[in-house]
Amino acid sequence: QVQLVESGGGLVQPGGSLTLSCAASRSINWSNAMGWYRQAPGKERELVARITHLGYGSYADSVKGRFSISRDVAKNTVALKMTALKPEDTAIYYCNQVSGVLLDWGQGTQVTVSS
């Protein structure tokens, strides 16, 4: 089973930027879309960005224009560049497949947006 490890989170002021990284322990099945999810306290996990098998990104309305998803097939990594961060972006961020069978969830990386 592929293990996913997320990193890059932290504390940032509103309007700031962060880039998250997701590393897979072995080759990802890139025929499946990959995505970034987030879970805020007291809320359900939600998908915020996905990248298709062709490399096209799509986004939840709440992050459109501010977040950008990318991947490195050779390195088996998926990144999420986040700009113009808002307090409501505070959550634990996870990566996983969007299509196909979900992989085991990693530990996630905490993003806190606060002044």
PDB file of N, CA and C in Angstrom, residues 34-88:
ATOM      1  N   MET A  34      -5.431  12.848  -8.478  1.00  0.00           N
ATOM      2  CA  MET A  34      -4.962  13.072  -7.114  1.00  0.00           C
ATOM      3  C   MET A  34      -5.519  14.396  -6.628  1.00  0.00           C
ATOM      4  N   GLY A  35      -5.649  14.524  -5.324  1.00  0.00           N
ATOM      5  CA  GLY A  35      -6.222  15.760  -4.817  1.00  0.00           C
ATOM      6  C   GLY A  35      -5.721  16.133  -3.442  1.00  0.00           C
ATOM      7  N   TRP A  36      -6.000  17.364  -3.098  1.00  0.00           N
ATOM      8  CA  TRP A  36      -5.768  17.856  -1.742  1.00  0.00           C
ATOM      9  C   TRP A  36      -7.121  18.060  -1.062  1.00  0.00           C
ATOM     10  N   TYR A  37      -7.209  17.535   0.140  1.00  0.00           N
ATOM     11  CA  TYR A  37      -8.404  17.661   0.956  1.00  0.00           C
ATOM     12  C   TYR A  37      -8.027  18.471   2.199  1.00  0.00           C
ATOM     13  N   ARG A  38      -9.041  18.983   2.872  1.00  0.00           N
ATOM     14  CA  ARG A  38      -8.780  19.623   4.161  1.00  0.00           C
ATOM     15  C   ARG A  38      -9.936  19.360   5.103  1.00  0.00           C
ATOM     16  N   GLN A  39      -9.592  19.379   6.383  1.00  0.00           N
ATOM     17  CA  GLN A  39     -10.604  19.183   7.417  1.00  0.00           C
ATOM     18  C   GLN A  39     -10.381  20.209   8.508  1.00  0.00           C
ATOM     19  N   ALA A  40     -11.357  21.077   8.667  1.00  0.00           N
ATOM     20  CA  ALA A  40     -11.318  22.087   9.721  1.00  0.00           C
ATOM     21  C   ALA A  40     -11.985  21.525  10.973  1.00  0.00           C
ATOM     22  N   PRO A  41     -11.668  22.058  12.130  1.00  0.00           N
ATOM     23  CA  PRO A  41     -12.278  21.561  13.367  1.00  0.00           C
ATOM     24  C   PRO A  41     -13.797  21.584  13.292  1.00  0.00           C
ATOM     25  N   GLY A  42     -14.396  20.439  13.630  1.00  0.00           N
ATOM     26  CA  GLY A  42     -15.850  20.354  13.652  1.00  0.00           C
ATOM     27  C   GLY A  42     -16.514  20.243  12.294  1.00  0.00           C
ATOM     28  N   LYS A  43     -15.706  20.135  11.243  1.00  0.00           N
ATOM     29  CA  LYS A  43     -16.264  20.040   9.889  1.00  0.00           C
ATOM     30  C   LYS A  43     -15.823  18.760   9.216  1.00  0.00           C
ATOM     31  N   GLU A  44     -16.532  18.386   8.169  1.00  0.00           N
ATOM     32  CA  GLU A  44     -16.169  17.203   7.403  1.00  0.00           C
ATOM     33  C   GLU A  44     -15.003  17.512   6.470  1.00  0.00           C
ATOM     34  N   ARG A  45     -14.306  16.471   6.116  1.00  0.00           N
ATOM     35  CA  ARG A  45     -13.211  16.624   5.167  1.00  0.00           C
ATOM     36  C   ARG A  45     -13.783  17.013   3.803  1.00  0.00           C
ATOM     37  N   GLU A  46     -13.126  17.958   3.151  1.00  0.00           N
ATOM     38  CA  GLU A  46     -13.594  18.426   1.853  1.00  0.00           C
ATOM     39  C   GLU A  46     -12.438  18.430   0.859  1.00  0.00           C
ATOM     40  N   LEU A  47     -12.784  18.190  -0.396  1.00  0.00           N
ATOM     41  CA  LEU A  47     -11.807  18.232  -1.473  1.00  0.00           C
ATOM     42  C   LEU A  47     -11.669  19.681  -1.931  1.00  0.00           C
ATOM     43  N   VAL A  48     -10.439  20.193  -1.957  1.00  0.00           N
ATOM     44  CA  VAL A  48     -10.250  21.584  -2.364  1.00  0.00           C
ATOM     45  C   VAL A  48      -9.550  21.713  -3.716  1.00  0.00           C
ATOM     46  N   ALA A  49      -8.805  20.708  -4.123  1.00  0.00           N
ATOM     47  CA  ALA A  49      -8.116  20.791  -5.408  1.00  0.00           C
ATOM     48  C   ALA A  49      -7.852  19.391  -5.927  1.00  0.00           C
ATOM     49  N   ARG A  50      -7.936  19.218  -7.222  1.00  0.00           N
ATOM     50  CA  ARG A  50      -7.624  17.936  -7.833  1.00  0.00           C
ATOM     51  C   ARG A  50      -6.806  18.179  -9.088  1.00  0.00           C
ATOM     52  N   ILE A  51      -6.015  17.145  -9.438  1.00  0.00           N
ATOM     53  CA  ILE A  51      -5.267  17.192 -10.685  1.00  0.00           C
ATOM     54  C   ILE A  51      -5.537  15.892 -11.416  1.00  0.00           C
ATOM     55  N   THR A  52      -5.946  16.016 -12.658  1.00  0.00           N
ATOM     56  CA  THR A  52      -6.366  14.841 -13.424  1.00  0.00           C
ATOM     57  C   THR A  52      -5.169  14.058 -13.933  1.00  0.00           C
ATOM     58  N   HIS A  53      -5.449  12.917 -14.530  1.00  0.00           N
ATOM     59  CA  HIS A  53      -4.383  12.083 -15.078  1.00  0.00           C
ATOM     60  C   HIS A  53      -3.670  12.790 -16.225  1.00  0.00           C
ATOM     61  N   LEU A  54      -4.322  13.806 -16.781  1.00  0.00           N
ATOM     62  CA  LEU A  54      -3.682  14.580 -17.844  1.00  0.00           C
ATOM     63  C   LEU A  54      -2.964  15.812 -17.304  1.00  0.00           C
ATOM     64  N   GLY A  55      -3.073  16.014 -15.988  1.00  0.00           N
ATOM     65  CA  GLY A  55      -2.361  17.135 -15.388  1.00  0.00           C
ATOM     66  C   GLY A  55      -3.151  18.424 -15.281  1.00  0.00           C
ATOM     67  N   TYR A  56      -4.460  18.349 -15.480  1.00  0.00           N
ATOM     68  CA  TYR A  56      -5.297  19.542 -15.380  1.00  0.00           C
ATOM     69  C   TYR A  56      -5.817  19.699 -13.949  1.00  0.00           C
ATOM     70  N   GLY A  57      -5.764  20.929 -13.450  1.00  0.00           N
ATOM     71  CA  GLY A  57      -6.220  21.188 -12.100  1.00  0.00           C
ATOM     72  C   GLY A  57      -7.628  21.761 -12.068  1.00  0.00           C
ATOM     73  N   SER A  58      -8.344  21.453 -11.007  1.00  0.00           N
ATOM     74  CA  SER A  58      -9.641  22.075 -10.765  1.00  0.00           C
ATOM     75  C   SER A  58      -9.775  22.301  -9.272  1.00  0.00           C
ATOM     76  N   TYR A  59     -10.634  23.271  -8.900  1.00  0.00           N
ATOM     77  CA  TYR A  59     -10.629  23.765  -7.535  1.00  0.00           C
ATOM     78  C   TYR A  59     -12.032  24.003  -6.994  1.00  0.00           C
ATOM     79  N   ALA A  60     -12.146  23.890  -5.689  1.00  0.00           N
ATOM     80  CA  ALA A  60     -13.377  24.285  -5.017  1.00  0.00           C
ATOM     81  C   ALA A  60     -13.524  25.801  -5.155  1.00  0.00           C
ATOM     82  N   ASP A  61     -14.754  26.265  -5.185  1.00  0.00           N
ATOM     83  CA  ASP A  61     -14.998  27.694  -5.342  1.00  0.00           C
ATOM     84  C   ASP A  61     -14.306  28.514  -4.260  1.00  0.00           C
ATOM     85  N   SER A  62     -14.214  27.949  -3.066  1.00  0.00           N
ATOM     86  CA  SER A  62     -13.653  28.686  -1.936  1.00  0.00           C
ATOM     87  C   SER A  62     -12.160  28.981  -2.087  1.00  0.00           C
ATOM     88  N   VAL A  63     -11.474  28.241  -2.962  1.00  0.00           N
ATOM     89  CA  VAL A  63     -10.022  28.453  -3.108  1.00  0.00           C
ATOM     90  C   VAL A  63      -9.634  28.824  -4.529  1.00  0.00           C
ATOM     91  N   LYS A  64     -10.588  28.859  -5.429  1.00  0.00           N
ATOM     92  CA  LYS A  64     -10.296  29.145  -6.836  1.00  0.00           C
ATOM     93  C   LYS A  64      -9.613  30.492  -6.979  1.00  0.00           C
ATOM     94  N   GLY A  65      -8.562  30.510  -7.759  1.00  0.00           N
ATOM     95  CA  GLY A  65      -7.816  31.738  -7.966  1.00  0.00           C
ATOM     96  C   GLY A  65      -6.741  31.995  -6.926  1.00  0.00           C
ATOM     97  N   ARG A  66      -6.750  31.230  -5.847  1.00  0.00           N
ATOM     98  CA  ARG A  66      -5.758  31.403  -4.774  1.00  0.00           C
ATOM     99  C   ARG A  66      -4.853  30.193  -4.620  1.00  0.00           C
ATOM    100  N   PHE A  67      -5.362  29.005  -4.899  1.00  0.00           N
ATOM    101  CA  PHE A  67      -4.594  27.767  -4.752  1.00  0.00           C
ATOM    102  C   PHE A  67      -4.246  27.222  -6.125  1.00  0.00           C
ATOM    103  N   SER A  68      -3.107  26.532  -6.187  1.00  0.00           N
ATOM    104  CA  SER A  68      -2.681  25.923  -7.437  1.00  0.00           C
ATOM    105  C   SER A  68      -2.075  24.550  -7.130  1.00  0.00           C
ATOM    106  N   ILE A  69      -2.591  23.523  -7.804  1.00  0.00           N
ATOM    107  CA  ILE A  69      -2.104  22.161  -7.581  1.00  0.00           C
ATOM    108  C   ILE A  69      -1.163  21.765  -8.717  1.00  0.00           C
ATOM    109  N   SER A  70      -0.126  21.018  -8.382  1.00  0.00           N
ATOM    110  CA  SER A  70       0.810  20.551  -9.388  1.00  0.00           C
ATOM    111  C   SER A  70       1.328  19.181  -8.970  1.00  0.00           C
ATOM    112  N   ARG A  71       2.038  18.539  -9.871  1.00  0.00           N
ATOM    113  CA  ARG A  71       2.558  17.216  -9.548  1.00  0.00           C
ATOM    114  C   ARG A  71       3.900  17.030 -10.220  1.00  0.00           C
ATOM    115  N   ASP A  72       4.670  16.101  -9.684  1.00  0.00           N
ATOM    116  CA  ASP A  72       5.932  15.681 -10.289  1.00  0.00           C
ATOM    117  C   ASP A  72       5.854  14.164 -10.389  1.00  0.00           C
ATOM    118  N   VAL A  73       5.560  13.682 -11.562  1.00  0.00           N
ATOM    119  CA  VAL A  73       5.348  12.250 -11.755  1.00  0.00           C
ATOM    120  C   VAL A  73       6.613  11.457 -11.431  1.00  0.00           C
ATOM    121  N   ALA A  74       7.750  11.966 -11.820  1.00  0.00           N
ATOM    122  CA  ALA A  74       9.012  11.257 -11.602  1.00  0.00           C
ATOM    123  C   ALA A  74       9.331  11.121 -10.115  1.00  0.00           C
ATOM    124  N   LYS A  75       8.939  12.132  -9.328  1.00  0.00           N
ATOM    125  CA  LYS A  75       9.236  12.112  -7.897  1.00  0.00           C
ATOM    126  C   LYS A  75       8.063  11.609  -7.062  1.00  0.00           C
ATOM    127  N   ASN A  76       6.955  11.302  -7.705  1.00  0.00           N
ATOM    128  CA  ASN A  76       5.754  10.845  -6.994  1.00  0.00           C
ATOM    129  C   ASN A  76       5.327  11.837  -5.918  1.00  0.00           C
ATOM    130  N   THR A  77       5.259  13.088  -6.294  1.00  0.00           N
ATOM    131  CA  THR A  77       4.847  14.130  -5.355  1.00  0.00           C
ATOM    132  C   THR A  77       3.724  14.962  -5.961  1.00  0.00           C
ATOM    133  N   VAL A  78       2.919  15.512  -5.072  1.00  0.00           N
ATOM    134  CA  VAL A  78       1.865  16.439  -5.448  1.00  0.00           C
ATOM    135  C   VAL A  78       2.006  17.657  -4.538  1.00  0.00           C
ATOM    136  N   ALA A  79       1.927  18.832  -5.109  1.00  0.00           N
ATOM    137  CA  ALA A  79       2.101  20.060  -4.345  1.00  0.00           C
ATOM    138  C   ALA A  79       0.831  20.901  -4.394  1.00  0.00           C
ATOM    139  N   LEU A  80       0.682  21.736  -3.387  1.00  0.00           N
ATOM    140  CA  LEU A  80      -0.428  22.691  -3.360  1.00  0.00           C
ATOM    141  C   LEU A  80       0.137  24.047  -2.952  1.00  0.00           C
ATOM    142  N   LYS A  81       0.166  24.961  -3.889  1.00  0.00           N
ATOM    143  CA  LYS A  81       0.607  26.321  -3.601  1.00  0.00           C
ATOM    144  C   LYS A  81      -0.606  27.134  -3.198  1.00  0.00           C
ATOM    145  N   MET A  82      -0.509  27.736  -2.005  1.00  0.00           N
ATOM    146  CA  MET A  82      -1.637  28.482  -1.467  1.00  0.00           C
ATOM    147  C   MET A  82      -1.214  29.938  -1.280  1.00  0.00           C
ATOM    148  N   THR A  83      -1.969  30.842  -1.849  1.00  0.00           N
ATOM    149  CA  THR A  83      -1.699  32.270  -1.712  1.00  0.00           C
ATOM    150  C   THR A  83      -2.935  32.976  -1.170  1.00  0.00           C
ATOM    151  N   ALA A  84      -2.749  34.224  -0.774  1.00  0.00           N
ATOM    152  CA  ALA A  84      -3.856  35.034  -0.255  1.00  0.00           C
ATOM    153  C   ALA A  84      -4.654  34.266   0.786  1.00  0.00           C
ATOM    154  N   LEU A  85      -3.946  33.652   1.712  1.00  0.00           N
ATOM    155  CA  LEU A  85      -4.594  32.784   2.698  1.00  0.00           C
ATOM    156  C   LEU A  85      -5.523  33.571   3.618  1.00  0.00           C
ATOM    157  N   LYS A  86      -6.608  32.914   3.989  1.00  0.00           N
ATOM    158  CA  LYS A  86      -7.629  33.501   4.847  1.00  0.00           C
ATOM    159  C   LYS A  86      -7.765  32.669   6.124  1.00  0.00           C
ATOM    160  N   PRO A  87      -8.269  33.249   7.192  1.00  0.00           N
ATOM    161  CA  PRO A  87      -8.466  32.466   8.415  1.00  0.00           C
ATOM    162  C   PRO A  87      -9.318  31.214   8.183  1.00  0.00           C
ATOM    163  N   GLU A  88     -10.263  31.303   7.274  1.00  0.00           N
ATOM    164  CA  GLU A  88     -11.121  30.144   6.995  1.00  0.00           C
ATOM    165  C   GLU A  88     -10.399  29.024   6.250  1.00  0.00           C
TER     166      GLU A  88
END
